[in-house]
XYZ file of C-alpha atoms in Angstrom:
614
model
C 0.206 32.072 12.712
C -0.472 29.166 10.487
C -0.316 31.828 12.682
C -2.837 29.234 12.524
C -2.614 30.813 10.866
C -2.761 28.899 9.916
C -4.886 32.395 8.424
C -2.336 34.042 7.035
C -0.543 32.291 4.500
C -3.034 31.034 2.773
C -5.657 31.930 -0.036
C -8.505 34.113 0.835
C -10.504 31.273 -1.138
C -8.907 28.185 0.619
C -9.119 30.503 3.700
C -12.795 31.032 3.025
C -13.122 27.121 2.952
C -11.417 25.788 5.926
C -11.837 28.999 8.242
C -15.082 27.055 8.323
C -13.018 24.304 9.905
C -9.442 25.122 11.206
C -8.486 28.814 11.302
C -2.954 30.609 10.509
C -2.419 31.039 9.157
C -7.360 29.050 8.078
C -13.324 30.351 6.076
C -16.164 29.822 4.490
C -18.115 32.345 2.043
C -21.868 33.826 0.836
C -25.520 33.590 0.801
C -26.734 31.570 -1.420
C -29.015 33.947 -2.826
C -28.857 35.658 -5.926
C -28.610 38.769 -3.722
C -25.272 38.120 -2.427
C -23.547 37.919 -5.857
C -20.993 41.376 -5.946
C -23.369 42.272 -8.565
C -27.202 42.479 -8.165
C -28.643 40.023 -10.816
C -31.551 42.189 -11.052
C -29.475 45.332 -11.938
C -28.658 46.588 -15.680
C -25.734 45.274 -16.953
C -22.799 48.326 -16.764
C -20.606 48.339 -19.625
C -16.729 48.622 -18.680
C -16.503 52.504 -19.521
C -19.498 52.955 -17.028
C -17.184 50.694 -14.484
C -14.247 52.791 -15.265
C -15.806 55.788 -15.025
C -17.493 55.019 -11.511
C -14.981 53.579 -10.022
C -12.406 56.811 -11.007
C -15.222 59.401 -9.675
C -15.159 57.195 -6.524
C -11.926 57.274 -5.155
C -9.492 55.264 -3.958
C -10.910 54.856 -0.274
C -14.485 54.626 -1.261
C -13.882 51.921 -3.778
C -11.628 49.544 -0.926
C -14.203 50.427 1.553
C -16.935 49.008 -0.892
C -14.838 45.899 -1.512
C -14.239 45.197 1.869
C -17.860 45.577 2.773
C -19.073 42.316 -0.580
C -15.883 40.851 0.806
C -17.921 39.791 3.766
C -20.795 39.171 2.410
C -18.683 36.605 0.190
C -16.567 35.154 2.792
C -18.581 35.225 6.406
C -16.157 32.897 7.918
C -13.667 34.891 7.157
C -15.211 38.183 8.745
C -16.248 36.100 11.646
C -12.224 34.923 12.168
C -11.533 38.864 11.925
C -14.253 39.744 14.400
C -16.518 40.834 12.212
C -20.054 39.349 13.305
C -22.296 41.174 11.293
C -22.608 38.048 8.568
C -21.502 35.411 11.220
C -25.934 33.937 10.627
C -24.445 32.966 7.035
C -22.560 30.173 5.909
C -21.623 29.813 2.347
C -22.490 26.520 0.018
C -18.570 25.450 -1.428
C -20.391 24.956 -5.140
C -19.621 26.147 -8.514
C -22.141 28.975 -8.575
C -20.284 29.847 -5.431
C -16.790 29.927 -6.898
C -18.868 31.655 -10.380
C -19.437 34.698 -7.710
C -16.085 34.854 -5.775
C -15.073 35.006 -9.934
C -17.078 37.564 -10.549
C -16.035 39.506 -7.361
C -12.164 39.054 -8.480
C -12.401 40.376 -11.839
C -15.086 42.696 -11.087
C -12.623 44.726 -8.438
C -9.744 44.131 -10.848
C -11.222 45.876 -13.546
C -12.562 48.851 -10.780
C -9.273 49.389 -9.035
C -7.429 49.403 -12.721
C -9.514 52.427 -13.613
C -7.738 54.715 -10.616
C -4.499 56.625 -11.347
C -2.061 54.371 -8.941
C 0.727 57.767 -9.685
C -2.369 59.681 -8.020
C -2.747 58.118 -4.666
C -0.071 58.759 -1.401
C 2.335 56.025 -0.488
C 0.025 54.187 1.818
C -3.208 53.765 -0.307
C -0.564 53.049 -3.323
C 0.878 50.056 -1.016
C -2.587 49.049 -0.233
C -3.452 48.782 -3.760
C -0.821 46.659 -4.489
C -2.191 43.949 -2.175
C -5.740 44.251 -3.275
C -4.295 43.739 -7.216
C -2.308 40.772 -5.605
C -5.393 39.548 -3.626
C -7.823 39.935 -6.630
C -5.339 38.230 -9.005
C -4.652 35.168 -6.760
C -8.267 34.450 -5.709
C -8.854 33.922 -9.377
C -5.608 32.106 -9.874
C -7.311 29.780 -7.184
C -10.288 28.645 -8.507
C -9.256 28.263 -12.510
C -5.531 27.161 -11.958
C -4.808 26.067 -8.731
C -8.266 24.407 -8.258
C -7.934 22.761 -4.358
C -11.526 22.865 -4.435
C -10.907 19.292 -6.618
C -8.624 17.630 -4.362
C -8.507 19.208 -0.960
C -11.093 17.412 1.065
C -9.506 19.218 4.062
C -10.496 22.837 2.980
C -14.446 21.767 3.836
C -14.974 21.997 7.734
C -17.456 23.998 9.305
C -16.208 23.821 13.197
C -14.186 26.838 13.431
C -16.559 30.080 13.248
C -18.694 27.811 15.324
C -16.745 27.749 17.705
C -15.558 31.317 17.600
C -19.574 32.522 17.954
C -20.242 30.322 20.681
C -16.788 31.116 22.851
C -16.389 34.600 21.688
C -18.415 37.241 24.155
C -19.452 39.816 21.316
C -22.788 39.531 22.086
C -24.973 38.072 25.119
C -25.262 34.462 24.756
C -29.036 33.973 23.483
C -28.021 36.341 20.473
C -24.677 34.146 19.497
C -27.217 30.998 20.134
C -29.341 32.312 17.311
C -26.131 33.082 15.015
C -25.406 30.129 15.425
C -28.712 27.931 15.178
C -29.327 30.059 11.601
C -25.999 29.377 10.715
C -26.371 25.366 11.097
C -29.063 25.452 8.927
C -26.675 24.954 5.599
C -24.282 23.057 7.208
C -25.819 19.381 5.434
C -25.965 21.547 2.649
C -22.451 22.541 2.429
C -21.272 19.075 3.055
C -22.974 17.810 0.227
C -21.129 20.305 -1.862
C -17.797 19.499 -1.092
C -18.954 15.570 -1.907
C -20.147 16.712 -5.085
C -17.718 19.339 -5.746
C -14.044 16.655 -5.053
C -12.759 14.464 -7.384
C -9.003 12.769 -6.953
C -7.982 13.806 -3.400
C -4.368 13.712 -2.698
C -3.588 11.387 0.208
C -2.085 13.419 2.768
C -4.805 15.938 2.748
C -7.276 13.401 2.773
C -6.064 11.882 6.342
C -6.107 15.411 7.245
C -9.623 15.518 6.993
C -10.873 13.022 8.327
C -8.643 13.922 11.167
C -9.961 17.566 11.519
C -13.816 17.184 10.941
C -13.719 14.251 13.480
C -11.921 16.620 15.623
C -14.932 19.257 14.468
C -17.385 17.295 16.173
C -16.394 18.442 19.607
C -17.599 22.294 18.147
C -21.253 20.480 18.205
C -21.309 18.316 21.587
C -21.863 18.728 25.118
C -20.840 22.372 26.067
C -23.211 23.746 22.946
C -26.067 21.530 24.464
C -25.196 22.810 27.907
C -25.301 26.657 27.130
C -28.367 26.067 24.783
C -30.180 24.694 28.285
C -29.122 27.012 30.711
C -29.515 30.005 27.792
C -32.807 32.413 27.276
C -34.203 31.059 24.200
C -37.965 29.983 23.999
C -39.146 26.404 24.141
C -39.550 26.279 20.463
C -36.181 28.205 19.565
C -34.497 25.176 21.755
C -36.118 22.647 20.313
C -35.480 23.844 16.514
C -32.163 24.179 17.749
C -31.571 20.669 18.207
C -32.993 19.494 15.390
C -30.472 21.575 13.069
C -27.809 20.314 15.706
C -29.091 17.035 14.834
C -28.598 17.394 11.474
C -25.255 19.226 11.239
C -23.871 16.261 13.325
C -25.037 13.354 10.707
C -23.713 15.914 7.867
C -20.501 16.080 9.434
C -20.674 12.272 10.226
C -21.479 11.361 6.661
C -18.665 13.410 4.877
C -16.324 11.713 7.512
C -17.684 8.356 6.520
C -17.039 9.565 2.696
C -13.497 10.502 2.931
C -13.259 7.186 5.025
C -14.913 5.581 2.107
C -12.939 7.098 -0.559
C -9.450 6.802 1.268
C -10.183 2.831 1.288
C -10.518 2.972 -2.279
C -8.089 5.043 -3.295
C -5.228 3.008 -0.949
C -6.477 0.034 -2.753
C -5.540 1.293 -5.817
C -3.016 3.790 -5.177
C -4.593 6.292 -7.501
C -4.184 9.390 -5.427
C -3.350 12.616 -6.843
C 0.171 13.617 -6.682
C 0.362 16.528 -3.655
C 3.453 17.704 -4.986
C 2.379 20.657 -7.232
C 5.442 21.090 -9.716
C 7.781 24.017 -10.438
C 5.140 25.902 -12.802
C 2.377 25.695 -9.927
C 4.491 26.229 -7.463
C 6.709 29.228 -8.676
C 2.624 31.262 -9.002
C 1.688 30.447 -5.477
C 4.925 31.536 -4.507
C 4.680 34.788 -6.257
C 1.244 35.562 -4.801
C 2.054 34.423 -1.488
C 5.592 35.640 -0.940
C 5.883 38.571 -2.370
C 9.533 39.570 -1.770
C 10.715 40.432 -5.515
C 12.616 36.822 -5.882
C 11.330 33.200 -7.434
C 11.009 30.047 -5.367
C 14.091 29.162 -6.655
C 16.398 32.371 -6.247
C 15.043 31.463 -2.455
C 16.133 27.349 -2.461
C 19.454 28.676 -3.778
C 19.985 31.012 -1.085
C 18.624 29.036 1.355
C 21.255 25.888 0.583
C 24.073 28.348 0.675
C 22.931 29.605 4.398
C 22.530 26.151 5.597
C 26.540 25.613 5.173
C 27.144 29.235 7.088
C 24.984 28.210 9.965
C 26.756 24.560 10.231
C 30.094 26.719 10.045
C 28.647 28.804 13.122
C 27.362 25.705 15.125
C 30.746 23.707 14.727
C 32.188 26.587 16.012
C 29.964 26.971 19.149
C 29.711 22.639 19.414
C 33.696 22.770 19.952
C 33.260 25.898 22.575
C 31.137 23.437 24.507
C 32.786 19.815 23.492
C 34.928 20.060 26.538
C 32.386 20.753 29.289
C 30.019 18.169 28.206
C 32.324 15.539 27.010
C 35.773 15.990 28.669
C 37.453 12.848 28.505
C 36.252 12.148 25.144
C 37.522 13.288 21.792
C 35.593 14.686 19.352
C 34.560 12.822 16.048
C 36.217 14.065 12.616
C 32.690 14.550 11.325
C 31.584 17.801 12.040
C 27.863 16.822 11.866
C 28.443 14.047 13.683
C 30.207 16.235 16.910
C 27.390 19.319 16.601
C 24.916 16.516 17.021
C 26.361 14.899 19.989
C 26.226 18.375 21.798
C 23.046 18.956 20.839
C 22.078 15.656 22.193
C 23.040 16.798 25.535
C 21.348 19.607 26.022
C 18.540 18.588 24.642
C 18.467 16.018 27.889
C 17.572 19.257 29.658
C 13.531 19.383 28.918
C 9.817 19.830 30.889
C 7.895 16.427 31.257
C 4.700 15.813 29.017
C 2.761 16.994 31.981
C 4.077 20.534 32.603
C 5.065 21.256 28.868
C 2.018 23.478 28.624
C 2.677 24.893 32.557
C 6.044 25.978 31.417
C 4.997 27.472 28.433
C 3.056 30.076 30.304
C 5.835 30.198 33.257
C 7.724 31.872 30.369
C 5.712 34.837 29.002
C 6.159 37.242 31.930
C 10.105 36.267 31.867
C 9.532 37.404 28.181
C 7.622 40.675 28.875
C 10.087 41.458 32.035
C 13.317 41.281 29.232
C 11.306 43.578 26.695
C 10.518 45.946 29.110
C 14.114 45.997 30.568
C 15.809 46.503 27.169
C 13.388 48.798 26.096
C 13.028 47.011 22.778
C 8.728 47.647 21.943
C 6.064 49.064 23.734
C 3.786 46.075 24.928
C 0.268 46.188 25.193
C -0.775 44.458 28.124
C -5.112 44.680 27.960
C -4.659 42.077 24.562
C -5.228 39.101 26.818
C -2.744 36.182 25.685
C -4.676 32.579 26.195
C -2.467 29.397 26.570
C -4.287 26.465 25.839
C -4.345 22.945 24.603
C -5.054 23.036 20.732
C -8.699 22.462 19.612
C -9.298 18.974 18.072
C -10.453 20.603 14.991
C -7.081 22.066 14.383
C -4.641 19.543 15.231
C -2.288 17.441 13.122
C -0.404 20.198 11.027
C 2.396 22.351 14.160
C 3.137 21.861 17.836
C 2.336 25.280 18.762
C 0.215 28.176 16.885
C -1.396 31.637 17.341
C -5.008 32.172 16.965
C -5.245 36.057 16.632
C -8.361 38.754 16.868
C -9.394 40.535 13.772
C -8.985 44.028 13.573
C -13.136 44.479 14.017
C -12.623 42.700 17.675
C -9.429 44.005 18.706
C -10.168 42.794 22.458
C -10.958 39.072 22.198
C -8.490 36.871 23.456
C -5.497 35.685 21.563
C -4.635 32.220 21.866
C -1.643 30.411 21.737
C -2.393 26.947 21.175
C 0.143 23.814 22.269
C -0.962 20.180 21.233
C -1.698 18.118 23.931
C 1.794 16.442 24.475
C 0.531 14.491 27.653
C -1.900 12.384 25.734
C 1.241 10.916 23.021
C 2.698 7.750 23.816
C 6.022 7.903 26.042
C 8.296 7.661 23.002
C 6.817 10.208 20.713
C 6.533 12.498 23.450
C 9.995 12.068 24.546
C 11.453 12.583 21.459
C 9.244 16.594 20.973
C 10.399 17.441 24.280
C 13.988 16.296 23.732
C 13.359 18.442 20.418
C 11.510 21.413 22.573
C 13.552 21.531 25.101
C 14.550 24.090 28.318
C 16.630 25.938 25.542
C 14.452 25.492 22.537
C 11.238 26.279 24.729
C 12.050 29.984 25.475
C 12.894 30.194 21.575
C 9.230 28.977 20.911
C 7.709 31.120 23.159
C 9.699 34.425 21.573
C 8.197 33.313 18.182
C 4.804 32.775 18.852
C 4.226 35.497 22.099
C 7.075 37.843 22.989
C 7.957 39.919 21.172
C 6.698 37.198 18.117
C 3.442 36.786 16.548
C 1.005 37.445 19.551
C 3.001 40.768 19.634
C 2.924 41.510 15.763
C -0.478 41.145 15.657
C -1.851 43.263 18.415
C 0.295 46.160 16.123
C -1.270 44.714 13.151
C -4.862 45.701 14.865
C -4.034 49.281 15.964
C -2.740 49.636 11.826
C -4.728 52.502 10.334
C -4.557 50.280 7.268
C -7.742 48.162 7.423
C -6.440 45.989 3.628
C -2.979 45.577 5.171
C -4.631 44.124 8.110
C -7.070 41.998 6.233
C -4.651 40.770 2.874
C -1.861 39.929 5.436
C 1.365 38.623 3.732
C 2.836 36.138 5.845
C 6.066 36.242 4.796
C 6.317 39.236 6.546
C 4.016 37.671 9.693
C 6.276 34.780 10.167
C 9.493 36.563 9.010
C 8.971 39.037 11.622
C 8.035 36.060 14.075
C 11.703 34.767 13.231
C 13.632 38.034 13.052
C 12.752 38.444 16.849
C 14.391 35.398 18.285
C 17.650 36.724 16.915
C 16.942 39.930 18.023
C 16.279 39.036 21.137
C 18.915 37.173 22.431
C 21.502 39.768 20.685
C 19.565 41.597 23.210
C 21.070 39.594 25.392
C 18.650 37.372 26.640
C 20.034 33.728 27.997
C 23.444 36.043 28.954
C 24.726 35.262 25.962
C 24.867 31.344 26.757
C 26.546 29.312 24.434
C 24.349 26.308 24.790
C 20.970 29.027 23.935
C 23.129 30.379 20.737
C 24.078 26.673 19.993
C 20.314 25.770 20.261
C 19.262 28.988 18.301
C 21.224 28.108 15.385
C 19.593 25.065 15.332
C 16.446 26.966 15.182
C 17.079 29.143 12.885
C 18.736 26.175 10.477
C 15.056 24.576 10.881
C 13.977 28.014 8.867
C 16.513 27.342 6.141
C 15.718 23.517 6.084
C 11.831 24.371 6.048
C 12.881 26.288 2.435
C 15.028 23.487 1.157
C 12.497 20.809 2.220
C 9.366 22.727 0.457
C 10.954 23.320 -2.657
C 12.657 19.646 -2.903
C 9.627 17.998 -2.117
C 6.997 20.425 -4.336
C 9.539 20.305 -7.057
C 12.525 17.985 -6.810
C 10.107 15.435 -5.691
C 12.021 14.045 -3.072
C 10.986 11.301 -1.039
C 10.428 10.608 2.754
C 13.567 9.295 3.141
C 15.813 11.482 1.515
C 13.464 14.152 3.641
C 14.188 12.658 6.778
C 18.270 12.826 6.275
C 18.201 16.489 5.577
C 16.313 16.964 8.795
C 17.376 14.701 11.055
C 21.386 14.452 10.061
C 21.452 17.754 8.596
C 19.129 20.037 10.247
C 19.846 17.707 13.800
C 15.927 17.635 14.391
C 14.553 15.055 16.862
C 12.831 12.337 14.747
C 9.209 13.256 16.311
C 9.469 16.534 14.686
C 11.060 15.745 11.627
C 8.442 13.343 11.145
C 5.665 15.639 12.046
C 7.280 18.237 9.197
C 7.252 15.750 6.073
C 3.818 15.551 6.900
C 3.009 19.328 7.081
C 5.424 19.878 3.830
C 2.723 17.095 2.241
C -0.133 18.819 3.556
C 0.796 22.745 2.305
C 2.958 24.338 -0.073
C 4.926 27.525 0.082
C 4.181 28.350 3.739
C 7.161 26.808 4.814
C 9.341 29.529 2.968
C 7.597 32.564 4.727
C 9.503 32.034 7.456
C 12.874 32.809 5.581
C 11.648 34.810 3.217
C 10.372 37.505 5.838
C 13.591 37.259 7.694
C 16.165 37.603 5.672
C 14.212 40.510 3.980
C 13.596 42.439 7.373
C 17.174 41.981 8.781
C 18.450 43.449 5.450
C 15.731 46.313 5.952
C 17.222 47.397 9.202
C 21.160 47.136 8.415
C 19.836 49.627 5.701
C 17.701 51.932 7.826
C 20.865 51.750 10.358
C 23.254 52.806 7.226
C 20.894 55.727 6.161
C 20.188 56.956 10.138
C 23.644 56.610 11.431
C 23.482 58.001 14.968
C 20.095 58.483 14.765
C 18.799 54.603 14.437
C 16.484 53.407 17.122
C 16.178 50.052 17.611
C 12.737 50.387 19.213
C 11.638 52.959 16.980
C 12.296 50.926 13.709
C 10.533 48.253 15.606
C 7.634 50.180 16.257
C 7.583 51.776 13.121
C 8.044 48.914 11.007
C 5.410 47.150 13.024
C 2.754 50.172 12.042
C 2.397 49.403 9.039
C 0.319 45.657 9.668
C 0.638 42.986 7.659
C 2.166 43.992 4.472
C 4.838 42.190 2.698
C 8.587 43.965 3.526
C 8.959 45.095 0.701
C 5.629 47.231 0.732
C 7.004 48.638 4.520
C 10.503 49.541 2.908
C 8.675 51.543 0.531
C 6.818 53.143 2.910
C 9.625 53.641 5.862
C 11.867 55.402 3.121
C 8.887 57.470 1.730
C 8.752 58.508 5.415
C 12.449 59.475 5.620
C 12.380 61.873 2.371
């Protein structure tokens, strides 16, 4: 997703933040007013036995429900990216009595939800209580250890629940107008927050900024002005309109000419901080974010060893092919060296900057037809799939992402956004679609449609399981995302070509490289350079990508393990389900069935699948 997601995969807090910007895996939080706060200023204090007490009479489902409900009212932006409108007028100020509520909210819950007998509840609400204890824990985590807030500049952007209330058709157009005229009310106000509230940014996600809330000002130019003239709204309501429009723009403006400000400085001087988090930071995020029963660096381990299997694989397949695409040359001794050269010829075989996005789409009903044929899922084909050139506000961090509906607007359009190769210069684009080529392409288009993440997250919708919806693990997201390209062409999609399984392997070494490459840069402290070799040499990336990676490996932390992570833990889930149903194993039923379940991490699902089988 970053998923774009980027949504996903990261905190609800960050998520709160930048929702407000860029989506993933990626929100912004409360009213201001005291009124907001999960607990009523005005009310008696309760003491913790009262808390206790309440929140065992409760219930399990009562006390979620409630949750979910001051969830929203913390985190609008967030509702609004799951299709929940009903706060989408509000728009949270980033600012320490802001982060003293979300506090407040964390341990409040914590405290609630520790009160119920976990031995009491059924499998399911047991599973869903681990993610809220997860979620609770790590939005604290956040704020007092983590701390972004400080030195993130790119977590403050308003544009992205702007634009989903003024493209989304929940409600008639004058009604979204008004959302979204009360909602640019605070928007100077939350900029001047994030001024106040940042102190060393960190280079890379500095640039990002000032990229993305440049970007953001598309969310507030002509086609906003357009539908605000040809809309219903009085004379008055127009013209108040404009002025907040007005004065969201120069907001926006100013904290671009800020960051400008303080990146001039701070290159002057070189006095950045570091982004690279260190082991101690880094092993918590990737405990919260992970969640597969492993450390960060149980994962690197495993992940170095499986980059030598898959070179073992693609030598073999590289000297399958040597003699149909070099036959009257020998092969060089270096194994790396004659994988690459193969590589480098099929890669020859790619779409032109103009139709990349053209034959992305070409590809989706070739995808559906396969599923179908093979009978691996049940598709749902009223979730309307949306290819279309990313959104400025989102650009600089993948080629391609998913931007999916919440589970309260299960029938808005998902779309699957591709950056706007035609407008790169002629090298830069050559070398992605060299890297995305005719091969690599229909492996794209499995991971992020069919049967990938558009796919997953239609299931994830229909999940009776509002939290596992909601407190999505993307490990399991992305993992799943991953595990379907393999599946897929074992399947036997491509016919079993060699040069697809040669190209696949090269996919799926990306995966293991992504691992390596987060943990040696966020921990090792690697450099560009030494970066660049274990891509480009090792992992036989195209230098365009490889390039575009260091910067996203600067820019996030973790995220870039999901993708193994989930994998590896959902292929091992069905060789066992296959072990304990002999005869009996379905491929599309464990599909299905695994799918139910949303967005919780694997191991969460393998609980839950083998509660199911007892």
């Amino acid at each position: 997703m970053k998923i774009t997601l980027p949504a996903m995969a990261v905190s609800a807090l960050a998520v709160s933040l930048t929702l407000a910007g860029c989506d993933r895996q990626e929100s912004d939080g409360a009213k201001s007013d005291a009124s907001t706060a999960t607990n009523n200023a005005e009310a008696p204090a309760a003491t913790e036995a009262d808390t206790r007490a309440e929140s065992s009479e409760m219930g399990f489902d009562a006390l979620s429900a409630r949750m979910v409900k001051e969830l929203w009212q913390l985190f609008p932006s967030w509702a609004v990216s799951e299709g929940y409108y009903a706060v989408a007028d509000q728009l949270q100020i980033p600012d320490d009595n802001y982060r003293e509520q979300v506090l407040e909210f964390a341990r409040s819950y914590r405290e609630q939800f520790s009160a119920l007998d976990a031995e009491a509840l059924d499998p399911n609400d047991r599973s869903d209580l681990v993610l809220i204890q997860n979620f609770l824990n790590r939005l604290e985590w956040e704020i007092t250890e983590f701390q972004s807030h400080l030195w993130n500049p790119a977590e403050y952007n308003v544009s992205h629940p702007f634009a989903l209330i003024l493209n989304t058709d929940y409600a008639p157009l004058d009604e979204r107008l008004r959302t979204f005229s009360e909602r640019l009310q605070k928007v100077p106000a939350y900029y001047d927050a994030a001024e106040n509230t940042l102190e060393k940014p960190a280079s890379p996600q500095l640039v990002l900024a000032i990229q993305q809330n440049e970007g953001a000002m598309s969310v507030f130019g002509e086609e906003v002005e357009k539908k605000l003239g040809q809309s219903g709204l009085t004379d008055e309501e127009k013209k108040l309109f404009q002025e907040r429009l007005e004065a969201a723009r120069k907001a926006i403006q100013e904290y671009i000419t800020y960051l400008q400000t303080r990146h001039a400085k701070l290159e002057d001087s070189q006095d950045y901080k570091d982004f690279r988090i260190g082991e101690e930071l880094y092993e918590q995020k990737f405990k919260y974010e992970i969640q597969i029963g492993m450390t960060g660096k149980e994962l690197y381990e495993r992940a170095l060893a499986d980059k030598e299997k898959l070179h073992d694989k693609m030598e073999e397949l590289a000297g399958e092919l040597w003699p149909k695409y070099y036959p009257d040359q020998q092969p060089p001794e270096d194994r790396l060296e004659k994988i690459g050269m193969v590589l480098e010829k099929l890669s020859e075989h790619h779409a032109t900057k103009e139709t990349f996005k053209a034959e992305v789409e070409k590809q989706i009903p070739e995808l559906v037809a396969f599923v179908k044929e093979k009978d691996l899922l049940t598709l749902d084909e009223d979730k309307p799939l949306v290819v279309r050139t990313t959104p400025p506000y989102m650009r600089g961090f993948s080629v391609a992402s998913i931007n999916a509906p919440g589970p309260y607007d299960k029938g808005a359009n998902t779309y699957y956004n591709v950056m706007p190769i035609e407008e790169f210069s002629d090298d830069r684009a050559d070398s992605l679609l060299k890297e995305y080529n005719k091969y690599l392409m229909q492996i794209l288009n499995i991971h992020e449609a069919i049967p990938g993440h558009y796919t997953q997250l239609v299931y994830a919708n229909k999940s009776p399981s509002l939290i596992k919806s909601i407190l999505g693990n993307g490990a399991m997201v992305e993992g799943w995302a991953v595990y379907t390209e393999q599946m897929m062409l074992e399947a036997g999609y491509g016919d079993f070509s060699p040069e697809l399984w040669l190209m696949y392997y090269k996919w799926r070494l990306r995966v293991v490289i992504n691992t390596i490459l987060d943990y040696e840069i966020q921990v090792k402290g690697i450099d560009e350079e030494r970066a660049m070799d274990l891509m480009v040499r090792q992992g036989f990336q195209q230098k365009a990508e490889a390039m575009g990676k260091w910067r996203r490996a600067t820019l996030s932390q973790v995220q870039l393990t999901s993708y193994y992570a989930g994998y590896a833990d959902i292929l091992a889930l069905r060789k066992e389900m296959k072990e304990k149903l002999g005869d009996d194993f379905d491929l599309k039923a464990f599909h299905e069935k695994f799918l139910s379940y949303g967005n919780a991490p694997v191991p969460v699902i393998r609980e839950l699948m083998l509660a199911e089988l007892q």
